[in-house]
CSV table of C-alpha atoms in Angstrom, one decimal:
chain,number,residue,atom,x,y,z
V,1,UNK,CA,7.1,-21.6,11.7
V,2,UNK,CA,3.8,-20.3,12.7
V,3,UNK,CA,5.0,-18.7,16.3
V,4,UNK,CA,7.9,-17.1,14.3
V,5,UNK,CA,4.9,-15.5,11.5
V,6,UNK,CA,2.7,-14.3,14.2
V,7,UNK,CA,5.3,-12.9,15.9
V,8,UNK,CA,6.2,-10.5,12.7
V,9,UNK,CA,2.7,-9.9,12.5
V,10,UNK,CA,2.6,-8.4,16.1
V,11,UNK,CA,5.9,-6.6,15.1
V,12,UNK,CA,4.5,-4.8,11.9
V,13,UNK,CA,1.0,-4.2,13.6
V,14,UNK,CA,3.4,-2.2,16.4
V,15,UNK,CA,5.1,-0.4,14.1
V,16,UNK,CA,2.0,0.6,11.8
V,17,UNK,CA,0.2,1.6,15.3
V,18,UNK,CA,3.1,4.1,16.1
V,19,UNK,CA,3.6,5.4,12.9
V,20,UNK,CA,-0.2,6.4,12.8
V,21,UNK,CA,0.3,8.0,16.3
V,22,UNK,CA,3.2,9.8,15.1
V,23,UNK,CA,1.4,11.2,12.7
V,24,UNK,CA,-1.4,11.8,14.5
V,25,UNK,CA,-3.5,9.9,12.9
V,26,UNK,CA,-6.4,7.6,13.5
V,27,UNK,CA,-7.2,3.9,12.8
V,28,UNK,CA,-9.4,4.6,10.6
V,29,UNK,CA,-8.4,7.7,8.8
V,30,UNK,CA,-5.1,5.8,8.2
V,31,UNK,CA,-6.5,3.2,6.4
V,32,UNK,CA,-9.3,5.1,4.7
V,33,UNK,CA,-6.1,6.7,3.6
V,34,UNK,CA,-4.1,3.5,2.4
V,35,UNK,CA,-6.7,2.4,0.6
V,36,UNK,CA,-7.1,5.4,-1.8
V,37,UNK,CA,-3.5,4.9,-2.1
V,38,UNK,CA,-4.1,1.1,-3.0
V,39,UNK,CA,-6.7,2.2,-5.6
V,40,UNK,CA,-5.0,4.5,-7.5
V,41,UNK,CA,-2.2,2.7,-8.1
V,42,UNK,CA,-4.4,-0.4,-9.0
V,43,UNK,CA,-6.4,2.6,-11.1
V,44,UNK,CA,-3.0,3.5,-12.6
V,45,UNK,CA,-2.0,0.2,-13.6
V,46,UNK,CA,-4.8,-0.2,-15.2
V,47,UNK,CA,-4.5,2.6,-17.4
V,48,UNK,CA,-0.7,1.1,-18.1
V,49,UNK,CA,-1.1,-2.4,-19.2
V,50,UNK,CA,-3.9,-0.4,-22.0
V,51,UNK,CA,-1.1,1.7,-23.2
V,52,UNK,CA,1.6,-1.0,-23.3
V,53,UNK,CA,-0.8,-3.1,-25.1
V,54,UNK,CA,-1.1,-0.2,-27.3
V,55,UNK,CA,3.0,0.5,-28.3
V,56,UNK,CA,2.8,3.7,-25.7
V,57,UNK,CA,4.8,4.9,-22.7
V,58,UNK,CA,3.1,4.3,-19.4
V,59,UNK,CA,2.3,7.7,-17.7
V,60,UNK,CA,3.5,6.5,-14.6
V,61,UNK,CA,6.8,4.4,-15.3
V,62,UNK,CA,7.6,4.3,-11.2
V,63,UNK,CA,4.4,2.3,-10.8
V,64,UNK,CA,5.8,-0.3,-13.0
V,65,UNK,CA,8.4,-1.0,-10.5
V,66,UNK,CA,6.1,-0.6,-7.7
V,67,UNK,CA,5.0,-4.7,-7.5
């Protein structure tokens, strides 16, 4: 139900707005923020499926749970 999506959207949005202003933070320094977070695990997953395809260990084995 659309009403019943948008409404969780609103809900999340509220809770992502205080949890920025909790920590002090600002719009945009909180997602510059997420974003580097978003890259390096896309970076570290990367370097993952490369080692599995080579018989190794992945460096990070949390960040195969992470998805």
């Amino acid at each position: 139900d659309l009403r019943m999506s948008r409404g969780l959207g609103d809900v999340y949005k509220r809770q992502v707005e205080e949890g920025m202003r909790q920590l002090g933070l600002k719009r945009t320094t909180y997602f510059r923020r997420l974003n580097s977070i978003k890259k390096a695990v896309e970076e570290a997953e990367r370097l993952n499926a490369g080692r599995k395809k080579k018989g190794m260990k992945p460096l990070c084995p949390l960040l195969v749970h992470v998805r």
